[in-house]
XYZ file of C-alpha atoms in Angstrom:
481
model
C 5.438 13.532 25.184
C 9.168 13.010 25.588
C 10.921 12.585 28.929
C 14.520 12.910 30.120
C 16.181 9.706 31.337
C 18.846 9.581 34.022
C 21.533 8.831 31.406
C 20.759 12.092 29.594
C 18.753 10.604 26.711
C 15.307 11.865 25.795
C 12.727 9.322 24.654
C 9.049 9.569 23.724
C 6.745 7.950 26.241
C 3.210 6.913 25.430
C 0.593 8.842 27.383
C -1.970 6.095 26.974
C -2.583 2.461 27.852
C -2.844 -0.301 25.251
C -6.007 -2.318 25.946
C -6.753 -3.855 22.532
C -4.072 -5.337 20.266
C -3.952 -6.545 16.682
C -1.688 -9.464 15.856
C 0.996 -8.945 13.232
C 3.504 -11.238 11.542
C 7.016 -10.954 10.135
C 7.011 -13.019 6.962
C 10.325 -14.627 5.879
C 12.322 -12.774 3.254
C 11.392 -15.229 0.489
C 7.702 -14.502 1.095
C 8.386 -10.773 1.106
C 10.226 -11.009 -2.189
C 7.342 -12.946 -3.734
C 4.831 -10.416 -2.386
C 6.627 -7.361 -3.795
C 7.047 -9.122 -7.159
C 3.319 -9.887 -7.265
C 2.628 -6.266 -6.337
C 4.697 -4.888 -9.214
C 7.278 -3.366 -6.839
C 4.568 -0.939 -5.731
C 4.075 -1.021 -1.961
C 0.462 0.136 -2.409
C -0.277 -3.251 -3.987
C 0.993 -5.327 -1.066
C -1.522 -7.231 1.054
C -1.784 -6.670 4.804
C -1.012 -10.311 5.480
C 2.494 -9.758 4.049
C 3.304 -6.630 6.093
C 5.026 -6.508 9.486
C 5.065 -2.750 10.177
C 2.724 -0.670 8.024
C 4.246 2.776 7.445
C 2.530 3.404 4.120
C 0.415 6.240 5.508
C -1.061 7.791 8.622
C -4.333 8.333 6.762
C -7.069 6.269 8.378
C -4.535 4.074 10.186
C -4.363 5.892 13.530
C -5.587 4.444 16.799
C -8.900 5.906 17.926
C -9.483 6.793 21.565
C -11.883 5.049 23.918
C -14.102 8.127 23.887
C -14.230 8.119 20.100
C -15.204 4.463 19.990
C -17.849 5.022 22.653
C -19.327 7.966 20.755
C -19.900 5.784 17.702
C -22.391 3.703 19.670
C -24.814 6.614 20.099
C -24.787 7.933 16.524
C -27.938 9.144 14.778
C -28.368 7.424 11.424
C -31.033 9.806 10.090
C -30.493 10.624 6.426
C -31.237 14.313 7.039
C -30.999 16.371 10.217
C -29.047 13.756 12.183
C -28.038 14.893 15.661
C -24.516 13.550 15.125
C -23.927 16.354 12.615
C -24.867 18.982 15.180
C -22.314 17.569 17.604
C -19.708 17.956 14.865
C -20.922 21.481 14.142
C -20.553 22.348 17.842
C -16.989 20.967 17.925
C -16.054 22.889 14.790
C -17.355 26.097 16.389
C -15.657 25.505 19.743
C -12.284 24.312 18.439
C -11.925 25.965 15.028
C -14.200 28.983 15.416
C -16.345 28.469 12.304
C -20.128 28.726 12.090
C -20.618 26.717 8.898
C -19.424 23.179 8.261
C -20.084 20.453 5.726
C -18.762 16.904 6.111
C -17.190 15.125 3.155
C -16.126 11.508 2.833
C -12.416 12.451 2.865
C -9.962 15.239 2.111
C -9.835 14.794 -1.654
C -13.632 15.053 -1.759
C -13.282 18.456 -0.097
C -10.666 19.419 -2.696
C -13.066 18.438 -5.470
C -15.731 20.747 -4.045
C -13.241 23.606 -3.669
C -12.150 23.130 -7.270
C -15.793 23.406 -8.390
C -16.358 26.579 -6.390
C -13.089 28.522 -6.672
C -10.962 27.292 -9.577
C -11.704 28.465 -13.120
C -9.783 27.923 -16.374
C -6.800 30.263 -16.350
C -6.774 30.900 -12.616
C -3.744 30.195 -10.438
C -3.486 28.692 -6.968
C -0.289 29.580 -5.075
C 0.608 27.337 -2.151
C 3.470 26.403 0.150
C 3.593 23.009 -1.587
C 1.167 20.822 -3.479
C -0.288 17.481 -2.524
C -0.951 14.911 -5.231
C -4.757 14.936 -5.152
C -4.837 18.702 -4.581
C -2.888 19.379 -7.736
C -4.938 16.884 -9.740
C -8.292 18.431 -8.768
C -7.225 22.038 -9.315
C -5.546 21.344 -12.652
C -8.492 19.283 -13.924
C -10.635 22.364 -13.198
C -8.361 24.401 -15.493
C -6.247 26.042 -12.827
C -2.486 26.197 -12.430
C -0.778 25.276 -9.180
C 2.124 27.558 -8.217
C 4.468 26.319 -5.506
C 6.067 29.278 -3.779
C 7.979 27.577 -1.006
C 11.054 29.093 0.610
C 14.560 28.304 -0.611
C 15.224 26.163 2.468
C 12.227 23.899 1.828
C 14.055 21.453 -0.442
C 17.171 21.180 1.716
C 16.777 17.733 3.233
C 19.578 18.206 5.791
C 18.506 21.398 7.510
C 17.949 22.988 10.890
C 15.300 25.423 9.613
C 12.308 24.977 11.970
C 9.637 26.042 9.458
C 10.449 24.701 6.004
C 6.728 24.766 5.234
C 6.612 28.570 5.181
C 5.303 30.311 2.077
C 7.764 32.723 0.426
C 6.168 36.153 0.740
C 8.375 37.741 -1.932
C 7.321 35.064 -4.419
C 3.692 35.579 -3.386
C 3.972 39.264 -4.234
C 5.466 38.350 -7.616
C 2.555 35.987 -8.335
C 0.028 38.734 -7.603
C 1.892 41.197 -9.806
C 2.321 38.734 -12.679
C -1.143 37.183 -12.779
C -3.268 39.858 -11.119
C -5.161 39.379 -7.872
C -8.417 38.640 -9.716
C -6.815 35.580 -11.305
C -5.582 34.148 -8.004
C -8.321 31.708 -6.957
C -6.977 31.569 -3.407
C -3.736 30.977 -1.565
C -3.431 27.569 0.090
C -1.384 26.723 3.160
C -0.867 23.041 3.918
C -0.325 21.998 7.520
C 2.047 20.201 7.400
C 3.581 19.949 3.911
C 3.277 16.270 3.066
C 5.547 15.952 0.039
C 8.573 17.776 1.448
C 8.809 15.870 4.687
C 5.817 16.931 6.768
C 7.355 20.336 7.410
C 5.289 22.949 9.315
C 4.757 26.644 8.728
C 5.000 29.259 11.480
C 2.147 31.312 12.864
C 4.076 34.461 12.004
C 4.354 33.394 8.364
C 0.655 32.517 8.210
C -0.246 35.950 9.559
C 1.904 37.645 6.914
C 0.276 35.541 4.203
C -3.127 36.564 5.544
C -2.171 40.239 5.591
C -0.900 40.232 2.009
C -3.850 38.196 0.732
C -6.386 40.484 2.440
C -4.806 43.568 0.892
C -5.568 42.097 -2.539
C -8.905 40.426 -1.809
C -7.488 36.905 -2.116
C -9.061 34.165 0.046
C -6.819 32.164 2.387
C -7.540 28.442 2.573
C -5.759 26.112 4.975
C -5.502 22.353 4.527
C -5.848 21.414 8.195
C -5.306 17.682 7.851
C -2.292 17.875 10.199
C -3.269 21.057 12.026
C -2.731 19.536 15.472
C 0.848 18.587 14.630
C 1.561 21.958 12.991
C 0.317 23.689 16.143
C 2.579 21.458 18.230
C 5.610 22.488 16.159
C 4.640 26.141 16.558
C 4.580 25.694 20.320
C 7.937 23.893 20.266
C 9.741 26.045 17.712
C 8.185 29.539 17.683
C 9.373 31.510 20.719
C 6.349 33.808 20.840
C 4.039 30.791 21.288
C 6.024 28.602 23.687
C 3.649 29.302 26.583
C 0.466 28.921 24.535
C -1.756 25.853 24.632
C -2.310 23.782 21.490
C -5.948 24.873 21.635
C -4.996 28.567 21.592
C -2.527 28.107 18.743
C -5.095 26.245 16.623
C -7.675 28.958 17.287
C -5.223 31.693 16.282
C -4.330 29.846 13.088
C -7.996 29.521 12.181
C -8.503 33.280 12.521
C -6.194 33.737 9.541
C -8.320 31.590 7.209
C -11.388 32.353 5.112
C -12.049 28.646 4.743
C -10.435 25.444 5.922
C -10.732 21.826 4.928
C -9.227 18.642 6.229
C -8.917 14.928 5.919
C -10.199 13.639 9.232
C -8.068 10.530 8.716
C -5.060 12.326 10.210
C -5.345 14.704 13.195
C -8.853 13.588 14.156
C -8.136 9.857 13.589
C -11.400 9.285 11.688
C -12.200 8.243 8.140
C -13.865 11.340 6.761
C -13.335 15.030 6.108
C -14.928 18.455 6.328
C -14.966 22.017 5.036
C -15.631 24.948 7.391
C -16.008 28.703 6.951
C -17.628 31.828 8.380
C -18.402 33.206 4.910
C -22.148 32.851 4.082
C -21.466 33.054 0.326
C -19.065 30.116 0.460
C -21.556 28.228 2.607
C -24.338 28.660 0.080
C -22.122 27.409 -2.748
C -21.031 24.400 -0.705
C -24.640 23.545 0.087
C -25.481 23.603 -3.607
C -22.775 21.155 -4.694
C -22.464 18.835 -1.688
C -25.627 16.769 -2.431
C -24.498 16.281 -6.022
C -21.150 14.689 -5.176
C -21.235 13.610 -1.535
C -24.614 13.418 0.173
C -26.984 15.521 2.225
C -25.408 18.391 4.190
C -25.741 16.626 7.543
C -23.745 13.548 6.531
C -21.793 14.427 3.381
C -20.790 10.916 2.407
C -19.711 9.920 5.921
C -21.321 7.406 8.231
C -22.950 8.926 11.303
C -20.595 6.861 13.466
C -17.567 8.521 11.898
C -19.190 11.940 12.309
C -19.630 11.297 16.039
C -16.018 10.170 16.350
C -14.753 13.166 14.384
C -16.506 15.547 16.775
C -14.666 13.899 19.659
C -11.401 13.763 17.703
C -11.493 17.500 16.974
C -11.627 18.244 20.672
C -9.027 15.635 21.603
C -6.475 16.776 19.014
C -5.858 19.973 21.009
C -4.701 17.928 24.010
C -0.911 18.320 24.231
C -0.350 14.599 24.761
C -2.387 13.758 21.651
C -0.826 16.479 19.505
C 2.685 15.400 20.487
C 2.216 11.634 20.162
C 3.185 11.293 16.512
C 5.792 14.117 16.244
C 7.709 12.875 19.292
C 7.933 9.315 17.973
C 8.888 10.637 14.526
C 11.663 12.689 16.117
C 12.928 9.575 17.898
C 12.774 7.658 14.607
C 14.596 10.350 12.618
C 17.293 10.593 15.286
C 17.642 6.804 15.206
C 18.206 7.019 11.461
C 20.648 9.918 11.461
C 22.647 8.317 14.289
C 23.194 5.391 11.904
C 24.260 7.594 9.015
C 20.965 7.332 7.129
C 20.182 10.509 5.123
C 16.843 11.337 6.755
C 15.034 14.632 6.248
C 15.698 17.083 9.066
C 14.386 18.654 11.115
C 11.849 15.922 11.896
C 8.374 16.831 10.705
C 4.847 15.614 11.193
C 3.387 12.592 9.430
C 6.512 10.467 8.879
C 10.214 9.924 8.877
C 11.536 10.572 5.383
C 14.699 9.243 3.730
C 16.436 11.183 0.944
C 16.549 8.486 -1.747
C 18.924 10.383 -4.029
C 21.502 10.474 -1.240
C 20.749 6.891 -0.192
C 20.927 5.556 -3.772
C 23.153 8.045 -5.626
C 23.786 5.512 -8.411
C 20.086 5.275 -9.351
C 19.020 8.137 -11.693
C 15.661 9.857 -11.279
C 14.541 8.292 -14.549
C 14.697 4.940 -12.718
C 12.682 6.113 -9.687
C 15.088 5.879 -6.729
C 12.436 6.605 -4.079
C 10.247 3.787 -5.366
C 13.237 1.461 -5.501
C 14.190 2.321 -1.918
C 10.651 1.701 -0.637
C 10.589 -1.714 -2.333
C 14.076 -2.615 -1.124
C 13.263 -1.674 2.455
C 10.193 -3.897 2.374
C 12.260 -6.835 1.128
C 14.790 -6.535 3.983
C 12.391 -5.597 6.798
C 8.735 -6.305 6.077
C 8.095 -2.597 6.766
C 5.934 -0.900 4.153
C 6.717 2.715 3.337
C 5.923 4.553 0.129
C 7.471 6.568 -2.656
C 7.221 10.339 -2.635
C 9.126 11.377 -5.735
C 8.849 11.149 -9.507
C 6.448 8.190 -9.434
C 4.099 10.477 -7.506
C 4.185 12.953 -10.408
C 2.112 12.497 -13.549
C 3.692 12.630 -17.006
C 3.510 15.816 -19.095
C 1.363 16.219 -22.212
C 4.085 14.598 -24.337
C 4.301 11.525 -22.124
C 7.594 12.462 -20.490
C 8.368 12.044 -16.820
C 8.127 15.198 -14.734
C 10.952 14.872 -12.238
C 10.004 15.613 -8.643
C 11.806 18.266 -6.617
C 12.716 15.587 -4.098
C 12.961 11.800 -4.082
C 11.762 10.692 -0.657
C 10.946 7.319 0.829
C 8.180 8.175 3.276
C 7.826 6.055 6.411
C 4.602 7.193 8.051
C 4.137 6.921 11.820
C 0.431 6.448 12.624
C -0.644 7.963 15.931
C -0.533 5.707 18.991
C 0.035 2.533 16.952
C 3.751 1.691 17.091
C 6.496 1.871 19.735
C 10.128 2.930 19.910
C 11.132 -0.715 19.361
C 9.433 -0.693 15.956
C 11.282 2.504 15.015
C 14.633 1.053 16.122
C 13.992 -2.081 14.056
C 13.264 -0.135 10.863
C 16.274 2.139 11.401
C 18.478 -0.932 11.886
C 17.277 -2.543 8.654
C 17.834 0.756 6.819
C 21.410 0.762 8.088
C 21.974 -2.752 6.701
C 20.420 -1.653 3.426
C 22.649 1.430 3.295
C 25.703 -0.816 3.652
C 24.419 -2.958 0.764
C 22.891 -0.197 -1.351
C 24.941 -1.120 -4.416
C 22.674 -4.166 -4.727
C 19.633 -1.923 -5.276
C 18.896 -0.802 -8.829
C 16.223 1.166 -10.614
C 12.662 0.430 -11.715
C 10.634 0.752 -14.898
C 6.863 0.815 -15.444
C 5.065 -1.982 -17.238
C 1.514 -0.966 -16.208
C 0.840 2.726 -15.809
C -2.466 4.589 -15.317
C -2.624 8.131 -16.761
C -3.370 9.913 -13.467
C -2.045 9.334 -9.923
C -0.010 6.422 -11.177
C 1.650 5.820 -7.818
C -1.525 4.189 -6.506
C -1.929 1.282 -8.928
C 0.978 1.368 -11.384
C 3.211 -1.700 -11.631
C 6.981 -1.693 -12.106
C 9.784 -4.200 -12.568
C 13.331 -4.077 -11.195
C 16.070 -3.486 -13.745
C 18.541 -6.416 -13.814
C 16.411 -8.380 -11.338
C 18.091 -6.707 -8.345
C 15.325 -7.711 -5.918
C 16.349 -11.349 -5.924
C 20.023 -10.469 -5.455
C 19.148 -8.242 -2.502
C 17.028 -10.965 -0.885
C 19.842 -13.496 -1.309
C 22.356 -11.177 0.372
C 19.940 -10.554 3.233
C 19.386 -14.297 3.764
C 23.134 -14.835 3.855
C 23.462 -12.394 6.773
C 20.236 -13.097 8.690
C 19.047 -16.547 7.650
C 15.656 -17.773 6.429
C 13.707 -16.816 9.566
C 14.107 -13.076 9.006
């Protein structure tokens, strides 16, 4: 939660005690330069030993609670019928309101199952915005992803509280153009990862549900960041300001025919699940789960993670847990904007995002400015973020780049892991980088996989700008930094 100080400032304060710590190290700039060169200027290919502050992702990097860790000690390792599963099933019923639930080893595994069940060649899947693995699974199944976000969604400097809303007028046009029978389902992502972790409102979700129901179209919610989306609804939607996080989550779930999530985010566990009250969907899930994941009571997860997920589902509706990441992200974004850094506003869930096209206006999209910014920031800070732009898009059928709607450097803020001092440090190094941005150039691929290239592709800096940047940094800060 955030508190008001006597000097008028508001700061996030941790509503937990730190009892176990993990040592980290700030490698000198020469080591960082060597590490990013060895990693092909792809921050995914850096080693942990070379990273000071890891802001690559909040997926599987969050701090678990004492109760979650304790629950893992009493897990039931039975291959079939394990009692740990029934604890998860109880939590899903109590918190989300669904009778049927299957675990999966992570969110993209759930997307694979949904693609098998719902998506057919020629069908369309409208959504408030795609995620990389979501789009890959649905398109490989022969479907077409339609992004029907609102006009404000791509405005990086905005005061719109719900840039993750789905445009209802565009939804109506999709139904008219393709026919309701060809709409596999409508997907709402909480919160929208690729456009800055922006939430949707409860009012918008209810309107989506109403329109979908009128045409017999299922509503599916990606609930990976449902706790944070509910927190934003409480903070930003006047009708819900007096509601608890638990009540908001429950009301959101009433609008869905099926939900899925990556447990690595809101529940702080490595795993995932799909839940529904529809017996027909349940039967189809049961048929495919053993083929791709495992038996229905473990679904590719360890029983220890299933126990911890059950606890995490209940804990995520605690206000102090739901607010922990968004409040620190807000502090981080404010720290950036106060220094003139073009961060995405309003602050969202998941991460602080920097608009790379504004930060590096001299680097064209064909030279991947978001990837260049992520690499440059690592060189000058030891902080690892990631690219969310054209590198995160796959090439078209003719081998041409598909330019992303936005070029963002994403700096994830894992829950209950870092402090305000870490955020201030990264913002300070971004300010130095902004003042020396002319030293940063573009990138080009020299190793490129055909799908999801951002994970393992390797790039090189045009005109060897990385070494020039490192030299300028050493001149100002010395070898020790």
